[in-house]
Coordinates of C-alpha atoms and ligand atoms in Angstrom, one line a residue:
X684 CA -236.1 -124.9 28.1
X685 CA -236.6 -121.1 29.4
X686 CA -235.1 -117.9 28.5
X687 CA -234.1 -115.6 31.1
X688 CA -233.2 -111.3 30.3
X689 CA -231.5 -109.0 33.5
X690 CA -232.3 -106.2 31.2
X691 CA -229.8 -103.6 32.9
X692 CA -229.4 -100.2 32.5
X693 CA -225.7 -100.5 31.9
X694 CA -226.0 -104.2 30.5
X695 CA -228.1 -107.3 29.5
X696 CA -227.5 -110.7 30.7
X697 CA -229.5 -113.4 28.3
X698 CA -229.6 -117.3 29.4
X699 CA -231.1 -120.1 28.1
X700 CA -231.4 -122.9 30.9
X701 CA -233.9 -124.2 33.8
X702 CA -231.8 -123.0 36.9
X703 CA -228.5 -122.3 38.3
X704 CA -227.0 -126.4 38.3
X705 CA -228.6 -126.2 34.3
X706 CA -227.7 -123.7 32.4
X707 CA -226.9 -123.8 28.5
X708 CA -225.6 -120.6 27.8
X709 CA -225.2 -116.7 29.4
X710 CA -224.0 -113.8 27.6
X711 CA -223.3 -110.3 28.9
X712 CA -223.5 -107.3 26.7
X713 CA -223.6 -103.6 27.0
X714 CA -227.1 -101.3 27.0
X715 CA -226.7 -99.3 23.9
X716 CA -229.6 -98.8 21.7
X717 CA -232.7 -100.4 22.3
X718 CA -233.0 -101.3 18.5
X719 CA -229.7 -102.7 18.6
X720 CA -229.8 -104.2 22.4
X721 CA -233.0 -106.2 21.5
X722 CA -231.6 -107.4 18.2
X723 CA -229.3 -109.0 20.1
X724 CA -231.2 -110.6 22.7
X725 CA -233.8 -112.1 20.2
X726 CA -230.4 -113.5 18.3
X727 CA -229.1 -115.3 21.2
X728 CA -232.5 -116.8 21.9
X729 CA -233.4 -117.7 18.1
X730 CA -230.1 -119.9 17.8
X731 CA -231.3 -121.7 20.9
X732 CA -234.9 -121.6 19.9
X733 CA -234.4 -123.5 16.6
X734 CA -232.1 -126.0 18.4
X735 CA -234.6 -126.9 21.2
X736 CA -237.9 -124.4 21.5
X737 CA -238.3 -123.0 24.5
X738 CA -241.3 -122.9 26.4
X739 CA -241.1 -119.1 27.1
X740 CA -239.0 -116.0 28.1
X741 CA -238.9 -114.2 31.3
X742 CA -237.6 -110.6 31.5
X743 CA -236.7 -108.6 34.5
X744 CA -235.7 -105.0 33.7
X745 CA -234.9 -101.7 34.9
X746 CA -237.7 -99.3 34.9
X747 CA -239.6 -97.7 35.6
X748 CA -242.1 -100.1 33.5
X749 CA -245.7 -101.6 33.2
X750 CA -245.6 -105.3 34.8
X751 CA -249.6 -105.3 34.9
X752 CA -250.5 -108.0 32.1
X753 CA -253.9 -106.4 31.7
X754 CA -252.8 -102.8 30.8
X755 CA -252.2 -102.1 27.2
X756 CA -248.4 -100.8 27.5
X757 CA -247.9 -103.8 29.6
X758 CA -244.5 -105.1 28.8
X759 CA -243.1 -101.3 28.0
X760 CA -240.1 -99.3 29.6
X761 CA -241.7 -96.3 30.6
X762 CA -240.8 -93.1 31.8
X763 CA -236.9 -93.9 32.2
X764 CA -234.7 -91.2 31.9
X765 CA -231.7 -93.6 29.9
X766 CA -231.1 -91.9 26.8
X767 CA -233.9 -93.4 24.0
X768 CA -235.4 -96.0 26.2
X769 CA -238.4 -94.2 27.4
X770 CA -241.8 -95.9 26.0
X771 CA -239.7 -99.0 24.7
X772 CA -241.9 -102.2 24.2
X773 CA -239.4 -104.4 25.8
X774 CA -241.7 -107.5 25.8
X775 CA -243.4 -107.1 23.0
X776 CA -240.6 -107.0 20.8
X777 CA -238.9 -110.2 22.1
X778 CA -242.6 -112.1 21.8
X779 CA -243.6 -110.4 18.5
X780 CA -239.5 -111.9 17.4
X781 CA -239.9 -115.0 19.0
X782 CA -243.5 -116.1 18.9
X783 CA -243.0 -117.4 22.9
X784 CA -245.0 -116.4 26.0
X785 CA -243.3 -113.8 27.8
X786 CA -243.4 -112.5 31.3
X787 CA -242.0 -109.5 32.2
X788 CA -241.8 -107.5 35.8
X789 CA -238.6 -105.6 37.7
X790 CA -235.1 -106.4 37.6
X791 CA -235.6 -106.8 41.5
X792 CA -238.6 -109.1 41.5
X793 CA -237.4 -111.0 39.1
X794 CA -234.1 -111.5 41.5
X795 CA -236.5 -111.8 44.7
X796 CA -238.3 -114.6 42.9
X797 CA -234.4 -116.2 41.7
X798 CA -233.6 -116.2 45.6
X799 CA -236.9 -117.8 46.3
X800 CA -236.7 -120.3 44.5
X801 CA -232.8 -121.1 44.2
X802 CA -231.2 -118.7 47.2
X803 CA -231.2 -116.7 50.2
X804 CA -235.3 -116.4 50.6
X805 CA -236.1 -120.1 50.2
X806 CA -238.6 -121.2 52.4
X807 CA -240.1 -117.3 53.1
X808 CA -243.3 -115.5 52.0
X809 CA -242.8 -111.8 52.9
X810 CA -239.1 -110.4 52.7
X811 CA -237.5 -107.7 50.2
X812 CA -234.2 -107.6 47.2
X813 CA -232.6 -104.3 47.5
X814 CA -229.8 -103.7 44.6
X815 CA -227.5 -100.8 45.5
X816 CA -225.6 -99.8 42.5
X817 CA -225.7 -97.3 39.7
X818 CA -229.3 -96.3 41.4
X819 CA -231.6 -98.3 44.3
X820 CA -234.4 -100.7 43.7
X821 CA -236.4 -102.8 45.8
X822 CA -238.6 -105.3 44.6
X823 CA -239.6 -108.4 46.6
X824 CA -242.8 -110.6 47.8
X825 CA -245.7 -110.0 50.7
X826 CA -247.4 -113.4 51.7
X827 CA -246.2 -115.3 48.4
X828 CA -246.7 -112.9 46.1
X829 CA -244.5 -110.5 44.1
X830 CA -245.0 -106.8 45.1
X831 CA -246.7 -105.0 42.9
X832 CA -249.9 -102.8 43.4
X833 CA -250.5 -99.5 41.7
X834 CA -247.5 -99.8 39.4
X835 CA -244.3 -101.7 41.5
X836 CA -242.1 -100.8 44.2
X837 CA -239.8 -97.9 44.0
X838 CA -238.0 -98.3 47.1
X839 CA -234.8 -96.3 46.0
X840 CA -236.7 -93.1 45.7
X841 CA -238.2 -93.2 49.8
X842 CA -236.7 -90.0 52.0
X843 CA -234.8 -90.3 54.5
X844 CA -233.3 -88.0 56.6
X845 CA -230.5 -85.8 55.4
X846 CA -228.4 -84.3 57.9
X847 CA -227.0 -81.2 55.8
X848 CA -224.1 -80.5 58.1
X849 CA -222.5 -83.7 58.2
X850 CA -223.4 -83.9 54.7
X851 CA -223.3 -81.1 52.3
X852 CA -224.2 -83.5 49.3
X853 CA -227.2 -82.4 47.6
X854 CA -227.8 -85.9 46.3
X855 CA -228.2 -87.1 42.5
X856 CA -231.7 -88.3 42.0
X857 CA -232.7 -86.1 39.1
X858 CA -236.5 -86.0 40.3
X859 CA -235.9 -85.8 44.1
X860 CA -232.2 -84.4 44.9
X861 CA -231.7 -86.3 47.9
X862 CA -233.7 -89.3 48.1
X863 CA -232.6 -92.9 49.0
X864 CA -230.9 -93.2 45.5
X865 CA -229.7 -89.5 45.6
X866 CA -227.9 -89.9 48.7
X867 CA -226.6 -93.6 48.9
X868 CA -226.6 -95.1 45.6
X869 CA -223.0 -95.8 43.4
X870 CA -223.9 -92.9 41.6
X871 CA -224.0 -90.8 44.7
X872 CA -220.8 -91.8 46.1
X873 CA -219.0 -91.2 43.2
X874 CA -220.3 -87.7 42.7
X875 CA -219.8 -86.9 46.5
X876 CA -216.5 -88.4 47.0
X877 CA -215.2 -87.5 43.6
X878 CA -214.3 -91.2 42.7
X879 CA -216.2 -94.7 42.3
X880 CA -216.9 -96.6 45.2
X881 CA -214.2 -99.8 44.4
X882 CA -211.6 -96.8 44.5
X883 CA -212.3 -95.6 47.9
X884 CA -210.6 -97.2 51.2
X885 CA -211.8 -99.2 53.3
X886 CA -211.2 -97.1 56.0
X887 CA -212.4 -93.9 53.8
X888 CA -215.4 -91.7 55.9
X889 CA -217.7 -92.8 52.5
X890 CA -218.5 -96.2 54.2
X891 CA -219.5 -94.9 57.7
X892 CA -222.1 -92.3 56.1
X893 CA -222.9 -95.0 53.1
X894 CA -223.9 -97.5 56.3
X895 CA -225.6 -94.2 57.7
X896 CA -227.9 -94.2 54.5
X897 CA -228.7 -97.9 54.0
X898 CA -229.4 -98.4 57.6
X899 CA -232.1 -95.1 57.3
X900 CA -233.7 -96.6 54.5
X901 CA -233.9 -100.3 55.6
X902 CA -235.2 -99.3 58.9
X903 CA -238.5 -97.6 56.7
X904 CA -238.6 -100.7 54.8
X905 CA -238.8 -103.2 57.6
X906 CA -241.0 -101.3 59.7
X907 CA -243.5 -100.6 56.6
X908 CA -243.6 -104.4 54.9
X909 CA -242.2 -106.3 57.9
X910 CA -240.4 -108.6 55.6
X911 CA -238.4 -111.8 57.2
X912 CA -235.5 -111.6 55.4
X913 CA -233.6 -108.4 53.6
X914 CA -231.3 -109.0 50.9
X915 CA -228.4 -106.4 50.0
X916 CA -227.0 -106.9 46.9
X917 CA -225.6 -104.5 44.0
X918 CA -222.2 -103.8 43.2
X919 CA -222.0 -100.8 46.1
X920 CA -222.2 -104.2 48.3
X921 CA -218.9 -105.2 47.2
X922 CA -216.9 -103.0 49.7
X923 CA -217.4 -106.5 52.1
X924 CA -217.0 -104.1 55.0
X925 CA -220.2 -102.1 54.5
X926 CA -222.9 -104.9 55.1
X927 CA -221.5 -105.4 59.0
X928 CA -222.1 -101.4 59.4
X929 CA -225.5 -101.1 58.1
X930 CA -226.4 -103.9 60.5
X931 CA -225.2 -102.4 62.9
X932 CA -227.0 -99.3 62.1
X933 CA -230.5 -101.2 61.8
X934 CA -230.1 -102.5 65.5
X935 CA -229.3 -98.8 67.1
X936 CA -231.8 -97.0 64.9
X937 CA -234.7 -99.9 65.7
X938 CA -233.0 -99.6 69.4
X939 CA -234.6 -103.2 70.7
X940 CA -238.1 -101.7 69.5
X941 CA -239.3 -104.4 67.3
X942 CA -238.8 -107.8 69.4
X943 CA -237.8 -109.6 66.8
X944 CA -234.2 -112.2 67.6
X945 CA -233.8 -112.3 63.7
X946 CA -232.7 -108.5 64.2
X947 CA -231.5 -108.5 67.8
X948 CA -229.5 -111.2 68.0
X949 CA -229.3 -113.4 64.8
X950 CA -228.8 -110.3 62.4
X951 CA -226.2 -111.8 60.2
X952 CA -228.8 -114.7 58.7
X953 CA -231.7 -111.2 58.2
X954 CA -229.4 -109.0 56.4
X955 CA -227.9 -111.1 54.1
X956 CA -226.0 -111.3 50.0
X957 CA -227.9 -112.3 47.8
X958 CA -227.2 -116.3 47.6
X959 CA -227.5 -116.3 43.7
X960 CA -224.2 -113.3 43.6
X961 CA -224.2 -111.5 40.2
X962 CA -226.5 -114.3 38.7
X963 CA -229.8 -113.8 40.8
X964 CA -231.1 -111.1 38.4
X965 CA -230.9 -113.6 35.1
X966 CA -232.2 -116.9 37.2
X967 CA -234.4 -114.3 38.7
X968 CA -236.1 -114.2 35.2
X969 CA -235.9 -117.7 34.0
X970 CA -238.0 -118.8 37.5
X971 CA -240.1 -116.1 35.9
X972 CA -240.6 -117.1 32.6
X973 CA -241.5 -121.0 34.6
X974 CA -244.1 -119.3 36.5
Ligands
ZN1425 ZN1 -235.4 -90.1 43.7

């Protein structure tokens, strides 16, 4: 039996299972504290623990964070602006609790690795897990392995162009102004538009520009790690008429350049949902904790 944490910065899903078709339990509850959050978490999976002991815990959170195993604040939250979670020792304090093995890495890779093994990327090596929601992140895997290097991916904070006219919107990112997640994120269509993305039309000039953005962004992506599969998920994603824009987008910005029939003809199997939906972040990190 495996533990699995989506350790969000809005909420935590906790599951105790061995995939999607075998799962005991999930529960959903909001980010407050991380005193209180983590006390939680380490409840849910001490019931289960003394019932049937599991083998160990996989965490995939938001960041940014220390996934490198051989650094002393490995396991840590790190420079986050969320209110109090800054420095947290996320992993540490659900092993120290728990007395398990951990693993811990990016909200993203940990859904990459759910869609590997259970979803949309089954069968691939290279290919990328956008989220677009509250901010942008990008994890995902290069020839088998999870992307990592100096610290992880942090694809949401790539710029892109910004065409001020067409535009005015400064953009949100409180490091950058307008970078990928300053310009296209949730948080930066609600600030633009004055109201959350679910409350804007379908036909409302948000989703034109919000294709606009993605499309800029994947383009970079694709042409950087090459990957043979994208995956678009996040609750922006939810207006079901945005995904056929931004591919769209992809194949005029690319313009035929990269002779490739996944993009040119066969675009809606490269730019895909996640398979996994709203769960791939929590399987994510129980196929963590099994690796
Ligand atoms: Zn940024």
């Amino acid at each position: 039996m495996w533990g699995g944490i989506e350790a969000g910065g809005t909420k935590f899903v906790c599951a105790v299972g061995t995939g999607p078709d075998d799962l005991l339990e999930e529960v959903r509850f909001p980010t407050t504290t991380p005193a209180e959050t983590i006390a939680r978490a380490v409840a849910f999976f001490r019931r289960h623990h003394q019932a049937k002991p599991l083998t160990g815990v996989g965490i995939g959170s938001f960041g940014p964070l220390d996934p490198d195993p051989n650094s002393p604040t490995f396991g840590t939250i790190t420079t986050t602006p969320k209110p109090g979670w800054a420095h947290t020792d996320l992993a540490g304090a659900v092993r120290r609790a728990l007395g398990v093995r951990v693993r811990f890495d990016t909200d993203v890779n940990a859904a990459a690795l759910g869609e590997r093994r259970w979803g949309a990327a089954q069968g691939l090596d290279t290919f990328v897990y956008l989220t677009v929601g509250t901010g942008i992140g990008g994890g995902g895997m290069a020839n088998g392995g999870l992307l990592h290097g100096l610290i992880h991916p942090e694809m949401g904070h790539i710029m892109i162009p910004h065409d001020w006219e067409r535009d005015p919107f400064p953009g949100c990112c409180p490091y950058h102004g307008d970078c990928w997640e300053g310009l296209a994120s949730g948080s930066a269509l609600e600030a633009r538009w004055g109201k959350p993305g679910d409350h804007l039309p379908v036909d409302h000039p948000a989703w034109p520009l919000e294709a606009e953005y993605l499309a800029l962004g994947l383009v970079n992506i694709i042409c950087v790690l090459s990957p043979q599969r994208v995956i678009l998920g996040g609750g922006v994603m939810a207006q079901t008429a945005l995904l056929p824009l931004v591919r769209r987008r992809v194949q005029a910005l690319l313009d035929d350049y990269l002779q490739a029939p996944a993009i040119q003809r066969q675009i809606e199997t490269y730019i895909v949902p996640p398979a996994l939906g709203d769960r791939a972040g929590v399987l994510g990190a129980i196929a963590l904790a099994q690796q």
